Amino acid sequence: MFGFNLSVLFFAVVSLSKCSGRFVYSCKYPPSQWCDSADIAAECGVLEQCAKFNVTKPNADKVNVSLYYESLCPGCRGFLVMQLVPTFIMLSDIMNIDLVPYGNAQEKEDQGKYTYVCQHGEDECLGNMIETCLMNKLGLNALPVIFCMESGADVLKAAQPCLGVYFPEVTWDSVMECVKGDQGNKLMHENAVKTSSLKPPHEYVPWITINGEHTDDLQDKAMNSLFSLVCSLYKGEKPPACGQGLQKKTSNYCMN
């Protein structure tokens, strides 16, 4: 939907991003250790980035951005691909992100098991579950895989190839074991509880909270330019990226 070129651009950018961006896969060390020593940074190809990072570490609380969304909602896909991920690549030093794939789904419980009806059908329920299991398995490192899925023409068909590109050592069967098993069911229930606990209750998706708060003003600003919003809300010294800018308005919604 959003084009192959954007996926290629994402791949190129993340491979050069700062060590806190978590997206370089050319070394054996986990992202949390990339800047622990010059030797590790050199092996992972981020020596220059780590040197800059150590000088420009955040000196205030990070801005927390949470996205409540659905895997097949066009507006959600647009925001994730065009706003959230590019902003995080550029501002990962000063922001945290949290993805909650559930949205306008409906949950029913039967003998301790949960079943779901999703706004865009069974495929969306499956997409939500796959992305939930990926995040459970990979943590925030799942972000490029989810970006790859959501930027593809077909979210579900893209899932396995996207995982293979970024994490060839992770088997698809291990992901589907979560998706089809008790673990995935429990994780999706947690998404349902988290979504139903929103105050105010969500009326549509994408539904965005900033530092746990949702207002019409914050939503509008995030949809117009999440990048500008994060830069404006960060209380510490602004990173150099904030002087550059990134704007791409996304204004489509899937109503509850």
PDB file of C-alpha atoms in Angstrom:
ATOM      1  CA  MET A   1       0.000   0.000   0.000  1.00  0.00           C
ATOM      2  CA  PHE A   2       2.703   2.452   0.975  1.00  0.00           C
ATOM      3  CA  GLY A   3       5.234   1.268  -1.590  1.00  0.00           C
ATOM      4  CA  PHE A   4       8.407  -0.714  -1.834  1.00  0.00           C
ATOM      5  CA  ASN A   5      10.657   2.337  -1.936  1.00  0.00           C
ATOM      6  CA  LEU A   6       9.666   3.362   1.574  1.00  0.00           C
ATOM      7  CA  SER A   7      10.574  -0.076   2.883  1.00  0.00           C
ATOM      8  CA  VAL A   8      13.965   0.185   1.247  1.00  0.00           C
ATOM      9  CA  LEU A   9      14.443   3.657   2.715  1.00  0.00           C
ATOM     10  CA  PHE A  10      13.586   2.350   6.178  1.00  0.00           C
ATOM     11  CA  PHE A  11      16.084  -0.478   5.831  1.00  0.00           C
ATOM     12  CA  ALA A  12      18.806   1.950   4.804  1.00  0.00           C
ATOM     13  CA  VAL A  13      18.062   4.467   7.539  1.00  0.00           C
ATOM     14  CA  VAL A  14      17.870   2.005  10.400  1.00  0.00           C
ATOM     15  CA  SER A  15      21.203   0.486   9.483  1.00  0.00           C
ATOM     16  CA  LEU A  16      22.778   3.888  10.058  1.00  0.00           C
ATOM     17  CA  SER A  17      20.719   5.006  13.029  1.00  0.00           C
ATOM     18  CA  LYS A  18      22.093   5.874  16.468  1.00  0.00           C
ATOM     19  CA  CYS A  19      23.017   3.065  18.760  1.00  0.00           C
ATOM     20  CA  SER A  20      19.870   3.609  20.790  1.00  0.00           C
ATOM     21  CA  GLY A  21      17.771   2.985  17.693  1.00  0.00           C
ATOM     22  CA  ARG A  22      18.123  -0.801  18.034  1.00  0.00           C
ATOM     23  CA  PHE A  23      18.197  -1.578  14.331  1.00  0.00           C
ATOM     24  CA  VAL A  24      21.732  -2.674  13.350  1.00  0.00           C
ATOM     25  CA  TYR A  25      22.020  -6.425  12.886  1.00  0.00           C
ATOM     26  CA  SER A  26      25.600  -6.878  11.735  1.00  0.00           C
ATOM     27  CA  CYS A  27      27.020  -8.000  15.089  1.00  0.00           C
ATOM     28  CA  LYS A  28      26.470 -10.612  17.764  1.00  0.00           C
ATOM     29  CA  TYR A  29      25.767  -8.184  20.597  1.00  0.00           C
ATOM     30  CA  PRO A  30      22.266  -7.066  21.623  1.00  0.00           C
ATOM     31  CA  PRO A  31      21.421  -3.381  21.076  1.00  0.00           C
ATOM     32  CA  SER A  32      21.682  -2.598  24.792  1.00  0.00           C
ATOM     33  CA  GLN A  33      25.431  -3.367  24.647  1.00  0.00           C
ATOM     34  CA  TRP A  34      26.412  -1.586  21.442  1.00  0.00           C
ATOM     35  CA  CYS A  35      27.877   1.429  23.226  1.00  0.00           C
ATOM     36  CA  ASP A  36      29.383  -0.442  26.176  1.00  0.00           C
ATOM     37  CA  SER A  37      32.879  -0.334  24.701  1.00  0.00           C
ATOM     38  CA  ALA A  38      34.739   0.987  21.679  1.00  0.00           C
ATOM     39  CA  ASP A  39      35.464  -2.575  20.537  1.00  0.00           C
ATOM     40  CA  ILE A  40      31.798  -3.568  20.541  1.00  0.00           C
ATOM     41  CA  ALA A  41      30.765  -0.335  18.849  1.00  0.00           C
ATOM     42  CA  ALA A  42      33.389  -0.889  16.153  1.00  0.00           C
ATOM     43  CA  GLU A  43      32.291  -4.487  15.550  1.00  0.00           C
ATOM     44  CA  CYS A  44      28.672  -3.393  15.249  1.00  0.00           C
ATOM     45  CA  GLY A  45      29.530  -0.552  12.907  1.00  0.00           C
ATOM     46  CA  VAL A  46      28.234   2.199  15.195  1.00  0.00           C
ATOM     47  CA  LEU A  47      31.445   3.679  16.612  1.00  0.00           C
ATOM     48  CA  GLU A  48      30.732   7.176  15.311  1.00  0.00           C
ATOM     49  CA  GLN A  49      27.082   7.015  16.327  1.00  0.00           C
ATOM     50  CA  CYS A  50      27.960   5.866  19.852  1.00  0.00           C
ATOM     51  CA  ALA A  51      30.471   8.672  20.261  1.00  0.00           C
ATOM     52  CA  LYS A  52      27.776  11.180  19.363  1.00  0.00           C
ATOM     53  CA  PHE A  53      25.196   9.383  21.493  1.00  0.00           C
ATOM     54  CA  ASN A  54      27.366   9.554  24.599  1.00  0.00           C
ATOM     55  CA  VAL A  55      27.616  13.311  24.161  1.00  0.00           C
ATOM     56  CA  THR A  56      23.909  13.824  23.461  1.00  0.00           C
ATOM     57  CA  LYS A  57      22.275  11.436  25.925  1.00  0.00           C
ATOM     58  CA  PRO A  58      18.825  12.571  27.048  1.00  0.00           C
ATOM     59  CA  ASN A  59      18.946  14.902  30.050  1.00  0.00           C
ATOM     60  CA  ALA A  60      15.201  14.774  30.755  1.00  0.00           C
ATOM     61  CA  ASP A  61      12.392  12.226  30.797  1.00  0.00           C
ATOM     62  CA  LYS A  62      11.617  10.771  27.394  1.00  0.00           C
ATOM     63  CA  VAL A  63       8.296  11.467  25.696  1.00  0.00           C
ATOM     64  CA  ASN A  64       6.114   8.345  25.812  1.00  0.00           C
ATOM     65  CA  VAL A  65       4.031   7.707  22.696  1.00  0.00           C
ATOM     66  CA  SER A  66       1.475   4.883  22.738  1.00  0.00           C
ATOM     67  CA  LEU A  67      -0.384   3.775  19.627  1.00  0.00           C
ATOM     68  CA  TYR A  68      -3.637   1.835  19.927  1.00  0.00           C
ATOM     69  CA  TYR A  69      -4.309   0.444  16.477  1.00  0.00           C
ATOM     70  CA  GLU A  70      -5.512  -2.342  14.193  1.00  0.00           C
ATOM     71  CA  SER A  71      -3.259  -4.187  11.775  1.00  0.00           C
ATOM     72  CA  LEU A  72      -5.501  -3.643   8.734  1.00  0.00           C
ATOM     73  CA  CYS A  73      -6.904  -0.183   9.477  1.00  0.00           C
ATOM     74  CA  PRO A  74      -5.691   2.108   6.647  1.00  0.00           C
ATOM     75  CA  GLY A  75      -5.334   5.113   8.928  1.00  0.00           C
ATOM     76  CA  CYS A  76      -3.380   3.079  11.487  1.00  0.00           C
ATOM     77  CA  ARG A  77      -1.056   1.769   8.819  1.00  0.00           C
ATOM     78  CA  GLY A  78      -0.490   5.234   7.447  1.00  0.00           C
ATOM     79  CA  PHE A  79       0.346   6.696  10.845  1.00  0.00           C
ATOM     80  CA  LEU A  80       2.660   3.851  11.811  1.00  0.00           C
ATOM     81  CA  VAL A  81       4.549   3.880   8.513  1.00  0.00           C
ATOM     82  CA  MET A  82       4.629   7.593   7.724  1.00  0.00           C
ATOM     83  CA  GLN A  83       4.809   9.104  11.201  1.00  0.00           C
ATOM     84  CA  LEU A  84       5.580   6.817  14.121  1.00  0.00           C
ATOM     85  CA  VAL A  85       8.498   4.793  12.806  1.00  0.00           C
ATOM     86  CA  PRO A  86      10.288   7.628  10.957  1.00  0.00           C
ATOM     87  CA  THR A  87       9.916   9.833  14.049  1.00  0.00           C
ATOM     88  CA  PHE A  88      11.292   7.111  16.292  1.00  0.00           C
ATOM     89  CA  ILE A  89      14.272   6.570  13.999  1.00  0.00           C
ATOM     90  CA  MET A  90      15.176  10.249  14.264  1.00  0.00           C
ATOM     91  CA  LEU A  91      14.187  10.852  17.898  1.00  0.00           C
ATOM     92  CA  SER A  92      14.763   7.527  19.650  1.00  0.00           C
ATOM     93  CA  ASP A  93      17.041   9.314  22.137  1.00  0.00           C
ATOM     94  CA  ILE A  94      14.135  11.324  23.526  1.00  0.00           C
ATOM     95  CA  MET A  95      11.052   9.140  23.014  1.00  0.00           C
ATOM     96  CA  ASN A  96       9.641   5.757  23.926  1.00  0.00           C
ATOM     97  CA  ILE A  97       6.948   3.966  21.956  1.00  0.00           C
ATOM     98  CA  ASP A  98       4.340   1.373  22.854  1.00  0.00           C
ATOM     99  CA  LEU A  99       2.225  -0.490  20.303  1.00  0.00           C
ATOM    100  CA  VAL A 100      -1.119  -2.037  21.274  1.00  0.00           C
ATOM    101  CA  PRO A 101      -2.679  -3.933  18.348  1.00  0.00           C
ATOM    102  CA  TYR A 102      -6.342  -4.415  19.231  1.00  0.00           C
ATOM    103  CA  GLY A 103      -8.304  -1.283  18.363  1.00  0.00           C
ATOM    104  CA  ASN A 104     -12.030  -1.721  17.792  1.00  0.00           C
ATOM    105  CA  ALA A 105     -12.030  -5.496  18.286  1.00  0.00           C
ATOM    106  CA  GLN A 106     -14.596  -7.215  20.513  1.00  0.00           C
ATOM    107  CA  GLU A 107     -13.616  -9.853  23.056  1.00  0.00           C
ATOM    108  CA  LYS A 108     -15.666 -12.760  24.383  1.00  0.00           C
ATOM    109  CA  GLU A 109     -14.665 -15.249  27.054  1.00  0.00           C
ATOM    110  CA  ASP A 110     -15.628 -18.923  26.984  1.00  0.00           C
ATOM    111  CA  GLN A 111     -14.293 -21.308  29.627  1.00  0.00           C
ATOM    112  CA  GLY A 112     -11.130 -19.343  30.209  1.00  0.00           C
ATOM    113  CA  LYS A 113     -10.397 -18.804  26.528  1.00  0.00           C
ATOM    114  CA  TYR A 114     -10.889 -15.560  24.647  1.00  0.00           C
ATOM    115  CA  THR A 115     -12.235 -15.134  21.151  1.00  0.00           C
ATOM    116  CA  TYR A 116     -12.160 -11.972  19.075  1.00  0.00           C
ATOM    117  CA  VAL A 117     -14.181 -10.292  16.381  1.00  0.00           C
ATOM    118  CA  CYS A 118     -12.187  -7.613  14.569  1.00  0.00           C
ATOM    119  CA  GLN A 119     -13.401  -4.606  12.617  1.00  0.00           C
ATOM    120  CA  HIS A 120     -11.743  -5.718   9.386  1.00  0.00           C
ATOM    121  CA  GLY A 121     -12.440  -9.421   9.764  1.00  0.00           C
ATOM    122  CA  GLU A 122     -10.516 -12.544  10.701  1.00  0.00           C
ATOM    123  CA  ASP A 123      -7.417 -11.478   8.788  1.00  0.00           C
ATOM    124  CA  GLU A 124      -7.105  -8.451  11.021  1.00  0.00           C
ATOM    125  CA  CYS A 125      -7.413 -10.580  14.144  1.00  0.00           C
ATOM    126  CA  LEU A 126      -4.593 -12.724  12.802  1.00  0.00           C
ATOM    127  CA  GLY A 127      -2.496  -9.672  11.952  1.00  0.00           C
ATOM    128  CA  ASN A 128      -3.042  -8.249  15.434  1.00  0.00           C
ATOM    129  CA  MET A 129      -2.006 -11.545  16.978  1.00  0.00           C
ATOM    130  CA  ILE A 130       1.101 -11.936  14.823  1.00  0.00           C
ATOM    131  CA  GLU A 131       2.315  -8.447  15.691  1.00  0.00           C
ATOM    132  CA  THR A 132       1.552  -9.015  19.376  1.00  0.00           C
ATOM    133  CA  CYS A 133       3.551 -12.250  19.395  1.00  0.00           C
ATOM    134  CA  LEU A 134       6.418 -10.626  17.502  1.00  0.00           C
ATOM    135  CA  MET A 135       6.664  -7.908  20.134  1.00  0.00           C
ATOM    136  CA  ASN A 136       6.504 -10.449  22.924  1.00  0.00           C
ATOM    137  CA  LYS A 137       9.294 -12.457  21.322  1.00  0.00           C
ATOM    138  CA  LEU A 138      11.535  -9.651  20.090  1.00  0.00           C
ATOM    139  CA  GLY A 139      10.613  -6.635  22.178  1.00  0.00           C
ATOM    140  CA  LEU A 140      11.093  -3.316  20.444  1.00  0.00           C
ATOM    141  CA  ASN A 141      13.336  -5.068  17.920  1.00  0.00           C
ATOM    142  CA  ALA A 142      10.076  -6.246  16.337  1.00  0.00           C
ATOM    143  CA  LEU A 143       9.450  -2.702  15.103  1.00  0.00           C
ATOM    144  CA  PRO A 144      11.193  -3.070  11.710  1.00  0.00           C
ATOM    145  CA  VAL A 145       9.315  -6.323  11.094  1.00  0.00           C
ATOM    146  CA  ILE A 146       5.990  -4.671  11.891  1.00  0.00           C
ATOM    147  CA  PHE A 147       6.939  -1.673   9.755  1.00  0.00           C
ATOM    148  CA  CYS A 148       7.746  -4.051   6.906  1.00  0.00           C
ATOM    149  CA  MET A 149       4.388  -5.805   7.293  1.00  0.00           C
ATOM    150  CA  GLU A 150       2.341  -2.620   7.522  1.00  0.00           C
ATOM    151  CA  SER A 151       4.073  -0.990   4.547  1.00  0.00           C
ATOM    152  CA  GLY A 152       3.455  -3.996   2.310  1.00  0.00           C
ATOM    153  CA  ALA A 153       0.572  -4.479  -0.097  1.00  0.00           C
ATOM    154  CA  ASP A 154      -0.686  -7.418   1.992  1.00  0.00           C
ATOM    155  CA  VAL A 155       0.053  -7.330   5.722  1.00  0.00           C
ATOM    156  CA  LEU A 156      -0.377 -11.058   6.305  1.00  0.00           C
ATOM    157  CA  LYS A 157       1.505 -12.241   3.228  1.00  0.00           C
ATOM    158  CA  ALA A 158       4.365  -9.922   4.140  1.00  0.00           C
ATOM    159  CA  ALA A 159       4.696 -11.195   7.718  1.00  0.00           C
ATOM    160  CA  GLN A 160       6.866 -14.274   7.219  1.00  0.00           C
ATOM    161  CA  PRO A 161       9.187 -12.728   4.569  1.00  0.00           C
ATOM    162  CA  CYS A 162       9.602  -9.610   6.719  1.00  0.00           C
ATOM    163  CA  LEU A 163      10.617 -11.703   9.701  1.00  0.00           C
ATOM    164  CA  GLY A 164      13.095 -13.579   7.490  1.00  0.00           C
ATOM    165  CA  VAL A 165      14.716 -10.343   6.311  1.00  0.00           C
ATOM    166  CA  TYR A 166      15.381  -8.967   9.779  1.00  0.00           C
ATOM    167  CA  PHE A 167      15.604 -12.092  11.942  1.00  0.00           C
ATOM    168  CA  PRO A 168      16.471 -15.134   9.802  1.00  0.00           C
ATOM    169  CA  GLU A 169      17.428 -17.002  12.959  1.00  0.00           C
ATOM    170  CA  VAL A 170      13.841 -16.782  14.298  1.00  0.00           C
ATOM    171  CA  THR A 171      11.604 -19.489  12.863  1.00  0.00           C
ATOM    172  CA  TRP A 172       8.128 -18.682  11.639  1.00  0.00           C
ATOM    173  CA  ASP A 173       6.867 -21.786  13.427  1.00  0.00           C
ATOM    174  CA  SER A 174       7.950 -20.309  16.763  1.00  0.00           C
ATOM    175  CA  VAL A 175       5.887 -17.188  16.081  1.00  0.00           C
ATOM    176  CA  MET A 176       2.856 -19.195  15.015  1.00  0.00           C
ATOM    177  CA  GLU A 177       3.135 -21.348  18.115  1.00  0.00           C
ATOM    178  CA  CYS A 178       2.460 -18.190  20.098  1.00  0.00           C
ATOM    179  CA  VAL A 179      -0.244 -17.008  17.688  1.00  0.00           C
ATOM    180  CA  LYS A 180      -2.216 -20.250  17.875  1.00  0.00           C
ATOM    181  CA  GLY A 181      -1.525 -21.105  21.500  1.00  0.00           C
ATOM    182  CA  ASP A 182      -2.396 -20.045  25.014  1.00  0.00           C
ATOM    183  CA  GLN A 183       0.379 -17.482  25.125  1.00  0.00           C
ATOM    184  CA  GLY A 184      -1.006 -15.486  22.222  1.00  0.00           C
ATOM    185  CA  ASN A 185      -4.525 -15.688  23.641  1.00  0.00           C
ATOM    186  CA  LYS A 186      -3.297 -14.325  26.966  1.00  0.00           C
ATOM    187  CA  LEU A 187      -1.295 -11.552  25.311  1.00  0.00           C
ATOM    188  CA  MET A 188      -4.268 -10.425  23.214  1.00  0.00           C
ATOM    189  CA  HIS A 189      -6.441 -10.387  26.324  1.00  0.00           C
ATOM    190  CA  GLU A 190      -3.885  -8.041  27.893  1.00  0.00           C
ATOM    191  CA  ASN A 191      -4.201  -5.780  24.829  1.00  0.00           C
ATOM    192  CA  ALA A 192      -7.983  -5.860  25.217  1.00  0.00           C
ATOM    193  CA  VAL A 193      -7.785  -4.903  28.896  1.00  0.00           C
ATOM    194  CA  LYS A 194      -5.298  -2.139  28.183  1.00  0.00           C
ATOM    195  CA  THR A 195      -7.478  -0.742  25.415  1.00  0.00           C
ATOM    196  CA  SER A 196     -10.706  -0.943  27.421  1.00  0.00           C
ATOM    197  CA  SER A 197      -8.980   0.873  30.305  1.00  0.00           C
ATOM    198  CA  LEU A 198      -8.284   3.970  28.240  1.00  0.00           C
ATOM    199  CA  LYS A 199      -9.559   7.210  29.759  1.00  0.00           C
ATOM    200  CA  PRO A 200     -11.217   8.746  27.919  1.00  0.00           C
ATOM    201  CA  PRO A 201     -12.398   5.591  26.095  1.00  0.00           C
ATOM    202  CA  HIS A 202     -11.134   5.386  22.541  1.00  0.00           C
ATOM    203  CA  GLU A 203     -13.585   6.416  19.832  1.00  0.00           C
ATOM    204  CA  TYR A 204     -11.524   5.457  16.804  1.00  0.00           C
ATOM    205  CA  VAL A 205      -8.100   4.244  15.770  1.00  0.00           C
ATOM    206  CA  PRO A 206      -5.342   5.196  15.468  1.00  0.00           C
ATOM    207  CA  TRP A 207      -5.758   6.395  19.048  1.00  0.00           C
ATOM    208  CA  ILE A 208      -2.647   8.094  20.360  1.00  0.00           C
ATOM    209  CA  THR A 209      -1.665   8.854  23.937  1.00  0.00           C
ATOM    210  CA  ILE A 210       1.263  11.064  24.881  1.00  0.00           C
ATOM    211  CA  ASN A 211       2.736  10.409  28.321  1.00  0.00           C
ATOM    212  CA  GLY A 212      -0.436   8.442  29.071  1.00  0.00           C
ATOM    213  CA  GLU A 213      -2.749  11.301  28.112  1.00  0.00           C
ATOM    214  CA  HIS A 214      -5.163  11.641  25.208  1.00  0.00           C
ATOM    215  CA  THR A 215      -6.786  14.905  24.166  1.00  0.00           C
ATOM    216  CA  ASP A 216      -8.189  16.081  20.855  1.00  0.00           C
ATOM    217  CA  ASP A 217      -5.355  18.597  20.660  1.00  0.00           C
ATOM    218  CA  LEU A 218      -2.624  16.005  21.223  1.00  0.00           C
ATOM    219  CA  GLN A 219      -4.250  13.656  18.718  1.00  0.00           C
ATOM    220  CA  ASP A 220      -4.449  16.359  16.054  1.00  0.00           C
ATOM    221  CA  LYS A 221      -0.860  17.438  16.622  1.00  0.00           C
ATOM    222  CA  ALA A 222       0.378  13.843  16.506  1.00  0.00           C
ATOM    223  CA  MET A 223      -1.500  13.136  13.291  1.00  0.00           C
ATOM    224  CA  ASN A 224      -0.226  16.339  11.681  1.00  0.00           C
ATOM    225  CA  SER A 225       3.388  15.958  12.779  1.00  0.00           C
ATOM    226  CA  LEU A 226       4.325  13.551  15.557  1.00  0.00           C
ATOM    227  CA  PHE A 227       7.933  14.615  15.063  1.00  0.00           C
ATOM    228  CA  SER A 228       7.180  18.260  15.889  1.00  0.00           C
ATOM    229  CA  LEU A 229       5.033  17.252  18.842  1.00  0.00           C
ATOM    230  CA  VAL A 230       7.723  15.072  20.417  1.00  0.00           C
ATOM    231  CA  CYS A 231      10.359  17.769  19.935  1.00  0.00           C
ATOM    232  CA  SER A 232       8.102  20.398  21.485  1.00  0.00           C
ATOM    233  CA  LEU A 233       7.246  18.256  24.525  1.00  0.00           C
ATOM    234  CA  TYR A 234      10.753  17.115  25.362  1.00  0.00           C
ATOM    235  CA  LYS A 235      11.923  19.162  28.353  1.00  0.00           C
ATOM    236  CA  GLY A 236      15.653  18.644  27.968  1.00  0.00           C
ATOM    237  CA  GLU A 237      18.165  19.906  25.462  1.00  0.00           C
ATOM    238  CA  LYS A 238      16.751  19.303  22.011  1.00  0.00           C
ATOM    239  CA  PRO A 239      18.662  16.822  19.829  1.00  0.00           C
ATOM    240  CA  PRO A 240      20.033  18.094  16.507  1.00  0.00           C
ATOM    241  CA  ALA A 241      17.282  16.253  14.630  1.00  0.00           C
ATOM    242  CA  CYS A 242      14.671  18.592  16.117  1.00  0.00           C
ATOM    243  CA  GLY A 243      16.174  21.403  14.090  1.00  0.00           C
ATOM    244  CA  GLN A 244      15.499  19.555  10.850  1.00  0.00           C
ATOM    245  CA  GLY A 245      11.852  18.596  10.858  1.00  0.00           C
ATOM    246  CA  LEU A 246       9.607  15.835   9.561  1.00  0.00           C
ATOM    247  CA  GLN A 247       6.023  16.448   8.491  1.00  0.00           C
ATOM    248  CA  LYS A 248       3.545  14.106   6.889  1.00  0.00           C
ATOM    249  CA  LYS A 249      -0.088  14.569   7.798  1.00  0.00           C
ATOM    250  CA  THR A 250      -2.117  11.385   8.257  1.00  0.00           C
ATOM    251  CA  SER A 251      -5.760  11.952   8.987  1.00  0.00           C
ATOM    252  CA  ASN A 252      -7.634   8.705   8.238  1.00  0.00           C
ATOM    253  CA  TYR A 253      -9.477   6.953  11.045  1.00  0.00           C
ATOM    254  CA  CYS A 254     -11.303   3.672  11.656  1.00  0.00           C
ATOM    255  CA  MET A 255     -14.279   4.593  13.853  1.00  0.00           C
ATOM    256  CA  ASN A 256     -15.259   2.466  16.818  1.00  0.00           C
TER     257      ASN A 256
END
